């Protein structure tokens, strides 16, 4: 039995080695073969042949994916055409590999349904092992490896499989097969990572910068539960040059800090800094004051002295007496005190000016504080302001 | 790499996959977490069809056939811990889950935007258009099957909706009186003809239902009602005479489930009075209702007296059997209670976020309220309590939905007692966070507090339910421990047995029971310390049940021994709560829910404190009435009763100058 089974699979191994000029797929090396990102152990052979996804695939497959319009519809259509080619679905492994590589092009690399469709292209039942040895020695290695690579690509793209996927895999390779084990490990870890971030984002973040901006500001404002987020239009300001939106976040604590700020001392608008939301990023600005020196922590003798515990019921406390039980707010950082933050539609200097004007409504004290606009951005020139103004610091008195 | 090894070494049952990596859901017969999914229809042509079909049919069969399990708490009185409960139920399949969550959105929006709680409270009336909106949302027929025009919701879905409807106490009570008790009788034991006739009108809200049990002379003691039904000579109509008080919806209900005494002639010729349940339409005639009562809370709900004056009821409107009314009443009440856990939790979650809103914005002595440890402690404890309420409510709902012919009466009572007390206490604490502001009518806290007060009273007062919990468990235990207790109570007649038992109890008496239930093995390892505590408590509980039975014998049900029964009931409540939180937290951690680590914290702290409470109670039972002061309190109370009031002299009294 074993001998009978091994002949065709050996043939398959050989033919694979010949056709794709790669090393023989062995169990230990197999997983690394098709990885784009983790090919630490891959041989120079196939790192060389990775260049063009369609290079090694046959003409027929190439033509299937030759459509001008690259979207989910055409991708699925290509799969359907392949499906209809006949019951044997010859060349399905090659087809799936080339499809996997093109998924990102078609924008379907985060779509679970498409992955299921790809795996469903494999013939059911035939590859289910019938004895222990087949189970452990990777029955139909090329196909199993293909399924594993498919799962790997899902993992890389953060696509979590579901129960239907398990059924597909078990119908293909049996319940103890390597792809099903891989599925098991994925289903152990991926749900755990799925919700690991305390800031939930949609699976695919929107392309719209306004939506992104709201998400970004909302996320950054979570440091202080008293924050509120306001959306302004620059048209609300009289002489605004740019007509755009501003998403601004400020908490009541920050308003208080701003109120306490000495009127003569200038504060700065800094940025843009970059915040990432999944694979998208957006620039934001902060209104920052110079860092205040922290109040000196009370000396040992003061703390140890229980003879004069100060509390509110012993009379009105002096400011220096309250320092013991007052903590700095989260906004007072070592490098400065952050007073507000915003994302504007254009990230332009004029929109920031409008932002300050608009902030004045809720922070009247801002009228007496000079505001500097610095444009030393850590992320370089992404702003669409006039190029000649890219100096280190441009001052604009309000 | 645990997984592959396990797969290889065992011929794993197919279900193993569900519980990847955790021993919890790995236990085989997890009916709940397995879903049958057909792969694409194309597969039908491939050779693997058979394989796929086989699998699907087998899982579908498993789905249809719910497992039958023994009642959890009742068995706990015998020290038997059904570990399948540690698998937190997932009874909704994908479609039901999505449908429920689609349904929840408009209902929530309706309650937030359209329902004017303060106005309902002020006018003591729910506006007609608000009721109409509720009817349009289908809320009057939540548990009525779809073929009768209802939503056909299971217990779990019902509990979820109750979370939202509790945002207004008056509406919640009106809805509950209508469907949780009013028409429940028809659902549970109505004939097909009765269902056909009444359910469609009730489901759409054209008709409202009420439940008429309480009478001036009988509150909690349902068997002592005075309303009487007599059969006419032709045997076709019953004539009901009597009056009922405090009937929710009594002023406008078109259909009432009325309980009345009927005379039954026993084969021996002896006459005996038995309670019978009737479905009474208002249009039968002879039904009148008094003015609506003015109440402390739930002011918008209609509560009034209902009088029956020779109301003719056709014989086919008898609910259940003639003379079987008491059972019907108990069934109805027992089945309605579980949702109070989720509604309490729903309300508290809302109040919590309001008071947090205040705490983060209110500054005193240079600090925000949210920085004060005493305020933070309130929030922390409250979260743990809400967590327990929710877990218990949904665990119970899951058992109701996921098991064949479930007996959840004790569990439901536990949920009711725990969550009503929690709702009252934590409502009050939320109000406390706001201080003076909370006391003002301009804030909703005082209204919720007034509304919450009724929870401890209706659907069986908490005292009655404690007795119910304790005595139901003791009944079950007594059945099995009969001989043991008999011997324990006659030690001199059974010296050998007593010595054997003494050795067996040696560890118990040292407060160090042997832990051999392996509860920790069924939970995530993170929860191991809590699991050990639970196991310890289960063992101690079993010991104390035996102790109480041996101490009182059959007299355990006597009124003077209620304190011991109540202690056992409180232990059972805490045990159920611990089980529920641990099973939920473990599931959350295993499947990686958002903030699962937080849930672990909630579960750990709750079970640690619950264990502490159980420990104290068992100790009190152990040391007896003299040392735990029951005796003293009893004597004080006797004196007070004798004196018809406070006995001690005024502090300023002097006996000489």
Coordinates of C-alpha atoms in Angstrom, one line a residue, chain B residues 63-303:
Chain B
X63 CA -27.8 20.6 16.9
X64 CA -31.3 19.5 16.8
X65 CA -30.9 17.2 19.7
X66 CA -30.2 19.3 22.8
X67 CA -28.4 17.6 25.6
X68 CA -30.4 16.8 28.7
X69 CA -28.6 17.7 31.9
X70 CA -29.5 17.6 35.5
X71 CA -30.3 20.9 37.2
X72 CA -27.0 22.6 38.2
X73 CA -27.7 24.2 41.5
X74 CA -29.8 21.4 42.8
X75 CA -27.0 19.0 42.2
X76 CA -24.6 21.4 43.8
X77 CA -26.3 20.9 47.1
X78 CA -25.1 17.3 46.8
X79 CA -21.6 18.5 46.0
X80 CA -21.9 17.4 42.4
X81 CA -20.5 20.0 40.1
X82 CA -21.5 19.7 36.5
X83 CA -18.5 20.9 34.6
X84 CA -20.3 21.4 31.4
X85 CA -21.5 24.7 32.9
X86 CA -17.9 25.9 32.7
X87 CA -18.3 26.0 29.0
X88 CA -20.0 29.3 28.6
X89 CA -23.0 28.8 26.3
X90 CA -22.9 30.0 22.7
X91 CA -26.4 29.2 21.7
X92 CA -27.0 31.6 18.8
X93 CA -25.9 30.5 15.4
X94 CA -24.5 33.0 13.0
X95 CA -27.9 34.0 11.5
X96 CA -29.6 34.4 14.8
X97 CA -26.6 36.4 16.1
X98 CA -26.7 38.8 13.2
X99 CA -30.4 39.1 13.3
X100 CA -30.4 39.9 17.0
X101 CA -27.8 42.6 16.6
X102 CA -29.6 44.1 13.7
X103 CA -32.7 44.1 15.9
X104 CA -31.0 45.7 18.8
X105 CA -30.0 48.8 17.0
X106 CA -33.4 50.3 16.2
X107 CA -34.7 49.3 19.6
X108 CA -31.8 51.1 21.3
X109 CA -32.3 54.1 19.2
X110 CA -35.9 54.2 19.9
X111 CA -35.3 54.1 23.7
X112 CA -32.7 56.8 23.5
X113 CA -34.5 59.1 21.2
X114 CA -38.2 58.6 21.5
X115 CA -38.8 57.5 25.1
X116 CA -39.1 60.3 27.5
X117 CA -38.4 58.6 30.8
X118 CA -38.8 61.7 33.1
X119 CA -42.1 62.5 31.5
X120 CA -43.4 59.0 31.9
X121 CA -42.4 59.2 35.6
X122 CA -44.0 62.6 36.1
X123 CA -47.3 61.8 34.4
X124 CA -47.4 58.3 35.7
X125 CA -48.5 57.2 32.3
X126 CA -46.8 55.8 29.2
X127 CA -47.9 57.9 26.3
X128 CA -50.0 56.1 23.7
X129 CA -47.6 56.9 20.9
X130 CA -44.7 55.4 22.9
X131 CA -46.6 52.2 23.3
X132 CA -47.5 52.2 19.6
X133 CA -43.8 52.5 18.8
X134 CA -43.0 49.6 21.1
X135 CA -45.6 47.5 19.3
X136 CA -44.2 48.4 16.0
X137 CA -40.8 47.2 17.1
X138 CA -42.4 43.9 17.9
X139 CA -41.6 44.1 21.6
X140 CA -45.0 42.9 22.6
X141 CA -44.4 39.5 21.1
X142 CA -40.8 38.7 21.8
X143 CA -41.1 35.1 22.9
X144 CA -44.2 34.3 20.9
X145 CA -43.4 31.9 18.1
X146 CA -43.2 33.3 14.6
X147 CA -46.1 31.3 13.4
X148 CA -48.3 33.3 15.7
X149 CA -46.8 36.6 14.6
X150 CA -44.3 37.1 17.3
X151 CA -40.5 37.4 17.1
X152 CA -39.9 33.9 18.3
X153 CA -36.9 34.8 20.4
X154 CA -35.1 32.4 22.6
X155 CA -34.2 33.1 26.2
X156 CA -30.8 34.5 25.2
X157 CA -32.2 37.0 22.7
X158 CA -35.0 37.9 25.1
X159 CA -32.3 38.7 27.8
X160 CA -30.4 40.9 25.3
X161 CA -33.5 42.9 24.5
X162 CA -34.4 43.2 28.2
X163 CA -31.0 45.0 28.6
X164 CA -32.3 47.8 26.5
X165 CA -35.9 47.9 27.6
X166 CA -34.7 48.3 31.1
X167 CA -33.7 51.9 30.2
X168 CA -37.1 52.8 31.3
X169 CA -38.4 51.0 34.3
X170 CA -42.1 51.6 33.6
X171 CA -41.9 50.3 30.1
X172 CA -39.8 47.3 31.2
X173 CA -42.4 46.4 33.8
X174 CA -45.3 46.9 31.4
X175 CA -43.6 44.6 28.8
X176 CA -42.7 42.1 31.5
X177 CA -46.2 42.0 32.9
X178 CA -47.5 41.5 29.4
X179 CA -45.2 38.7 28.2
X180 CA -43.0 37.4 30.9
X181 CA -45.9 36.5 33.1
X182 CA -49.2 37.7 31.5
X183 CA -49.3 35.6 28.4
X184 CA -46.5 33.1 29.4
X185 CA -49.1 30.7 30.7
X186 CA -50.6 30.3 27.2
X187 CA -47.1 29.8 25.8
X188 CA -46.1 27.2 28.4
X189 CA -49.3 25.2 28.9
X190 CA -51.9 26.6 26.6
X191 CA -53.7 24.2 24.1
X192 CA -53.2 24.7 20.4
X193 CA -56.7 26.2 20.2
X194 CA -55.9 28.7 22.9
X195 CA -52.6 29.7 21.2
X196 CA -54.3 30.0 17.9
X197 CA -57.0 32.2 19.3
X198 CA -55.0 34.6 21.5
X199 CA -51.3 34.7 20.6
X200 CA -51.6 36.6 17.3
X201 CA -53.5 39.5 18.9
X202 CA -51.1 39.5 21.8
X203 CA -48.0 39.4 19.6
X204 CA -48.9 42.5 17.7
X205 CA -49.9 44.4 20.8
X206 CA -53.5 44.8 19.9
X207 CA -54.2 43.0 23.1
X208 CA -52.3 43.4 26.4
X209 CA -52.0 40.7 28.9
X210 CA -51.9 40.8 32.7
X211 CA -51.2 38.2 35.4
X212 CA -53.7 38.1 38.2
X213 CA -52.4 36.2 41.2
X214 CA -51.9 38.5 44.1
X215 CA -54.8 39.2 46.5
X216 CA -55.2 41.3 49.5
X217 CA -54.9 38.3 51.7
X218 CA -52.2 36.4 49.8
X219 CA -49.0 37.9 48.6
X220 CA -46.2 35.5 48.4
X221 CA -48.4 32.6 49.6
X222 CA -50.0 31.9 46.3
X223 CA -51.9 28.8 47.5
X224 CA -54.1 30.8 49.8
X225 CA -56.0 32.9 47.3
X226 CA -59.7 33.6 48.0
X227 CA -61.0 34.2 44.5
X228 CA -63.3 31.4 43.6
X229 CA -64.5 29.9 40.4
X230 CA -67.6 27.8 40.3
X231 CA -68.6 25.6 37.4
X232 CA -72.1 26.2 36.0
X233 CA -74.6 23.4 36.0
X234 CA -74.1 22.6 32.4
X235 CA -70.4 22.3 32.9
X236 CA -69.5 24.7 30.2
X237 CA -68.8 27.9 32.0
X238 CA -66.9 28.9 35.1
X239 CA -68.0 31.9 37.1
X240 CA -65.2 33.8 38.7
X241 CA -65.7 35.9 41.8
X242 CA -63.1 37.8 43.8
X243 CA -60.6 40.6 43.6
X244 CA -57.0 40.9 42.8
X245 CA -54.6 43.7 43.8
X246 CA -51.5 45.3 42.4
X247 CA -52.1 43.9 38.9
X248 CA -49.6 45.4 36.4
X249 CA -51.4 46.4 33.3
X250 CA -54.6 45.7 35.2
X251 CA -56.3 48.9 34.1
X252 CA -56.3 48.1 30.4
X253 CA -55.3 44.5 29.9
X254 CA -57.6 42.7 27.5
X255 CA -56.6 39.3 28.6
X256 CA -55.7 38.1 32.0
X257 CA -54.3 35.0 33.4
X258 CA -56.4 34.6 36.5
X259 CA -55.9 32.2 39.3
X260 CA -58.9 31.1 41.3
X261 CA -59.8 28.3 43.8
X262 CA -62.0 25.6 42.4
X263 CA -63.5 22.8 44.3
X264 CA -62.4 19.3 43.4
X265 CA -64.2 16.3 44.5
X266 CA -61.8 13.5 45.3
X267 CA -62.6 9.9 44.5
X268 CA -63.3 9.4 48.2
X269 CA -66.1 11.9 48.0
X270 CA -64.1 14.4 50.0
X271 CA -64.1 18.0 48.7
X272 CA -60.8 19.8 48.3
X273 CA -60.0 23.3 47.1
X274 CA -57.4 23.6 44.4
X275 CA -56.0 26.5 42.4
X276 CA -56.9 26.6 38.7
X277 CA -55.6 29.0 36.1
X278 CA -58.0 30.7 33.6
X279 CA -57.6 32.8 30.6
X280 CA -60.1 35.6 31.0
X281 CA -60.9 38.2 28.4
X282 CA -62.0 41.6 29.6
X283 CA -64.9 41.3 27.2
X284 CA -66.3 38.3 29.1
X285 CA -68.0 40.8 31.3
X286 CA -68.0 41.3 35.0
X287 CA -64.4 42.6 35.0
X288 CA -63.7 46.0 36.5
X289 CA -60.6 47.7 37.7
X290 CA -59.8 50.2 40.3
X291 CA -57.9 53.5 39.9
X292 CA -54.2 53.2 39.2
X293 CA -52.1 53.0 42.3
X294 CA -49.7 55.8 43.1
X295 CA -46.3 54.2 43.5
X296 CA -42.7 55.0 44.6
X297 CA -41.2 53.9 41.3
X298 CA -42.1 52.4 37.9
X299 CA -44.8 55.1 38.1
X300 CA -45.6 54.9 34.4
X301 CA -46.7 51.3 34.6
X302 CA -50.3 50.7 35.3
X303 CA -51.0 48.9 38.6

